[in-house]
Amino acid sequence: MTAVGRNGGWESRTDAKVAAPTEIATRLGIGEGELCVRTVYEFLADGRPVQLSTSWEPYDLTGGPLVVLPEGGPHAGAGVVNRLAEIGVTVSHAVEQPEPRQATAGEASLLGIQKAALVTHIRRTYYSDQGRPVETADIVAPAALCKIVYEIPSQR
């Protein structure tokens, strides 16, 4: 945000024991209804929401006291990779699937855009070096406010 002259921040709310809906369970490789840690984020620019994200982590993995709350406790705000490293899990890569779609009424209200305005929806899943999905998130940003740029390292 600083690079574009704006003051950034975020607000979040975590629920530590939420039953995984079907799609989330599939993305995390767990059974439907298994417990997850769900964190809902509003990312802010100059105090206004500009991006929404809902993160899901399998409770059996992150339910311990050190890392259960992504934005609380001794590793608050450290991010998925660093938090999971604290419990011996190495995150090796992430897969992101961006797609355009129309905003839901709730998203439009939070983001201050018209209902059905175009947004970019990114489904992101982090994987451990053992191949286990360790976090999945749905990220939503107004298409008019975001530019998607990826840097992909070359391999030999």
Short mmCIF file of C-alpha atoms in Angstrom, two decimals:
data_model
loop_
_atom_site.label_atom_id
_atom_site.label_comp_id
_atom_site.label_asym_id
_atom_site.label_seq_id
_atom_site.Cartn_x
_atom_site.Cartn_y
_atom_site.Cartn_z
CA MET A 1 0.00 0.00 0.00
CA THR A 2 2.86 2.36 0.78
CA ALA A 3 4.10 2.02 -2.81
CA VAL A 4 0.80 3.42 -4.10
CA GLY A 5 0.57 6.13 -1.45
CA ARG A 6 -2.08 4.50 0.74
CA ASN A 7 -2.23 3.47 4.36
CA GLY A 8 -2.83 -0.29 4.54
CA GLY A 9 -4.07 -2.57 7.27
CA TRP A 10 -6.51 -5.34 8.00
CA GLU A 11 -9.20 -6.52 10.35
CA SER A 12 -9.85 -10.17 11.09
CA ARG A 13 -12.10 -12.52 13.01
CA THR A 14 -11.20 -16.16 13.77
CA ASP A 15 -13.50 -19.01 14.68
CA ALA A 16 -11.45 -21.94 15.99
CA LYS A 17 -13.84 -24.87 15.45
CA VAL A 18 -15.96 -24.61 12.30
CA ALA A 19 -17.26 -27.59 10.32
CA ALA A 20 -15.72 -27.72 6.84
CA PRO A 21 -18.26 -27.22 4.04
CA THR A 22 -18.01 -29.64 1.12
CA GLU A 23 -15.84 -27.49 -1.19
CA ILE A 24 -13.43 -26.51 1.59
CA ALA A 25 -13.13 -30.11 2.79
CA THR A 26 -12.30 -31.19 -0.77
CA ARG A 27 -9.65 -28.47 -1.14
CA LEU A 28 -8.08 -29.42 2.22
CA GLY A 29 -8.29 -33.16 1.62
CA ILE A 30 -10.39 -33.74 4.77
CA GLY A 31 -13.87 -35.07 5.38
CA GLU A 32 -16.90 -32.84 5.06
CA GLY A 33 -17.78 -31.49 8.49
CA GLU A 34 -14.31 -32.01 9.96
CA LEU A 35 -13.23 -29.11 12.14
CA CYS A 36 -11.30 -26.17 10.73
CA VAL A 37 -9.96 -22.84 11.91
CA ARG A 38 -11.67 -20.16 9.80
CA THR A 39 -10.39 -16.59 9.66
CA VAL A 40 -12.26 -13.86 7.81
CA TYR A 41 -10.21 -10.84 6.74
CA GLU A 42 -10.96 -7.38 5.44
CA PHE A 43 -7.85 -5.79 3.96
CA LEU A 44 -7.98 -2.00 4.11
CA ALA A 45 -6.63 0.95 2.16
CA ASP A 46 -6.98 4.25 4.01
CA GLY A 47 -9.51 2.55 6.29
CA ARG A 48 -11.74 1.21 3.49
CA PRO A 49 -12.06 -2.50 2.63
CA VAL A 50 -10.43 -3.25 -0.74
CA GLN A 51 -9.97 -7.01 -0.49
CA LEU A 52 -11.73 -9.82 1.36
CA SER A 53 -10.32 -13.20 2.29
CA THR A 54 -11.62 -16.23 4.11
CA SER A 55 -8.92 -18.67 5.22
CA TRP A 56 -9.47 -22.27 6.34
CA GLU A 57 -6.93 -24.48 8.12
CA PRO A 58 -7.50 -28.07 9.27
CA TYR A 59 -8.04 -27.97 13.04
CA ASP A 60 -6.18 -31.26 13.52
CA LEU A 61 -3.07 -29.50 12.16
CA THR A 62 -3.28 -25.96 13.60
CA GLY A 63 -5.49 -26.52 16.64
CA GLY A 64 -2.56 -26.44 19.05
CA PRO A 65 -2.14 -23.44 21.35
CA LEU A 66 0.93 -22.00 19.59
CA VAL A 67 -0.62 -21.32 16.19
CA VAL A 68 -4.39 -21.82 16.38
CA LEU A 69 -5.13 -18.10 15.94
CA PRO A 70 -3.53 -16.64 12.80
CA GLU A 71 -3.87 -13.10 14.15
CA GLY A 72 -3.47 -13.83 17.87
CA GLY A 73 -0.97 -15.44 20.20
CA PRO A 74 2.82 -15.49 19.95
CA HIS A 75 2.87 -15.82 16.13
CA ALA A 76 0.15 -13.32 15.29
CA GLY A 77 0.41 -11.93 11.78
CA ALA A 78 3.37 -14.15 10.87
CA GLY A 79 1.59 -15.68 7.89
CA VAL A 80 0.86 -19.30 7.06
CA VAL A 81 4.40 -20.29 6.10
CA ASN A 82 6.06 -18.93 9.24
CA ARG A 83 3.30 -20.00 11.65
CA LEU A 84 3.33 -23.58 10.41
CA ALA A 85 7.12 -23.70 10.54
CA GLU A 86 6.73 -23.14 14.29
CA ILE A 87 4.97 -26.52 14.57
CA GLY A 88 7.38 -28.35 12.25
CA VAL A 89 5.38 -28.09 9.00
CA THR A 90 7.28 -26.92 5.93
CA VAL A 91 5.10 -25.20 3.35
CA SER A 92 6.56 -25.97 -0.06
CA HIS A 93 4.22 -24.24 -2.48
CA ALA A 94 0.86 -22.67 -3.16
CA VAL A 95 -1.57 -23.08 -6.01
CA GLU A 96 -3.75 -20.13 -6.99
CA GLN A 97 -6.73 -20.21 -9.30
CA PRO A 98 -7.88 -16.69 -10.24
CA GLU A 99 -11.18 -16.16 -12.03
CA PRO A 100 -13.49 -13.25 -12.73
CA ARG A 101 -17.04 -13.31 -11.42
CA GLN A 102 -19.74 -11.01 -10.13
CA ALA A 103 -19.68 -9.83 -6.51
CA THR A 104 -22.22 -11.29 -4.14
CA ALA A 105 -24.50 -8.86 -2.31
CA GLY A 106 -22.45 -9.30 0.88
CA GLU A 107 -19.13 -8.75 -0.88
CA ALA A 108 -20.46 -5.68 -2.69
CA SER A 109 -21.70 -4.20 0.57
CA LEU A 110 -18.37 -4.74 2.36
CA LEU A 111 -16.29 -3.49 -0.57
CA GLY A 112 -18.49 -0.48 -1.32
CA ILE A 113 -19.13 -1.55 -4.92
CA GLN A 114 -22.32 -2.22 -6.87
CA LYS A 115 -23.97 -5.58 -6.48
CA ALA A 116 -22.81 -7.84 -9.33
CA ALA A 117 -19.76 -5.65 -10.08
CA LEU A 118 -16.85 -7.66 -11.41
CA VAL A 119 -14.41 -9.05 -8.87
CA THR A 120 -11.37 -11.26 -9.10
CA HIS A 121 -11.84 -14.39 -7.01
CA ILE A 122 -8.68 -16.32 -6.18
CA ARG A 123 -8.82 -19.79 -4.67
CA ARG A 124 -5.43 -20.31 -3.02
CA THR A 125 -4.19 -23.47 -1.35
CA TYR A 126 -0.87 -23.90 0.46
CA TYR A 127 0.72 -27.37 0.53
CA SER A 128 3.29 -28.91 2.84
CA ASP A 129 6.42 -30.56 1.52
CA GLN A 130 4.59 -33.84 2.21
CA GLY A 131 1.86 -32.81 -0.27
CA ARG A 132 -0.82 -32.13 2.34
CA PRO A 133 -3.05 -29.08 1.84
CA VAL A 134 -2.49 -27.00 4.99
CA GLU A 135 -4.53 -23.86 4.27
CA THR A 136 -6.99 -22.77 1.65
CA ALA A 137 -8.46 -19.33 1.11
CA ASP A 138 -10.96 -17.49 -1.01
CA ILE A 139 -9.66 -14.02 -1.86
CA VAL A 140 -11.94 -11.43 -3.46
CA ALA A 141 -10.96 -8.00 -4.81
CA PRO A 142 -12.85 -5.61 -7.07
CA ALA A 143 -11.56 -6.13 -10.61
CA ALA A 144 -11.31 -2.35 -11.07
CA LEU A 145 -8.92 -2.10 -8.10
CA CYS A 146 -6.58 -5.01 -8.69
CA LYS A 147 -3.98 -6.11 -11.16
CA ILE A 148 -2.83 -9.71 -11.00
CA VAL A 149 0.89 -10.17 -11.50
CA TYR A 150 2.75 -13.41 -10.94
CA GLU A 151 6.49 -13.98 -10.76
CA ILE A 152 7.43 -17.56 -11.51
CA PRO A 153 11.00 -18.67 -10.86
CA SER A 154 12.61 -20.69 -13.61
CA GLN A 155 13.83 -24.20 -12.90
CA ARG A 156 16.84 -25.95 -14.32
#
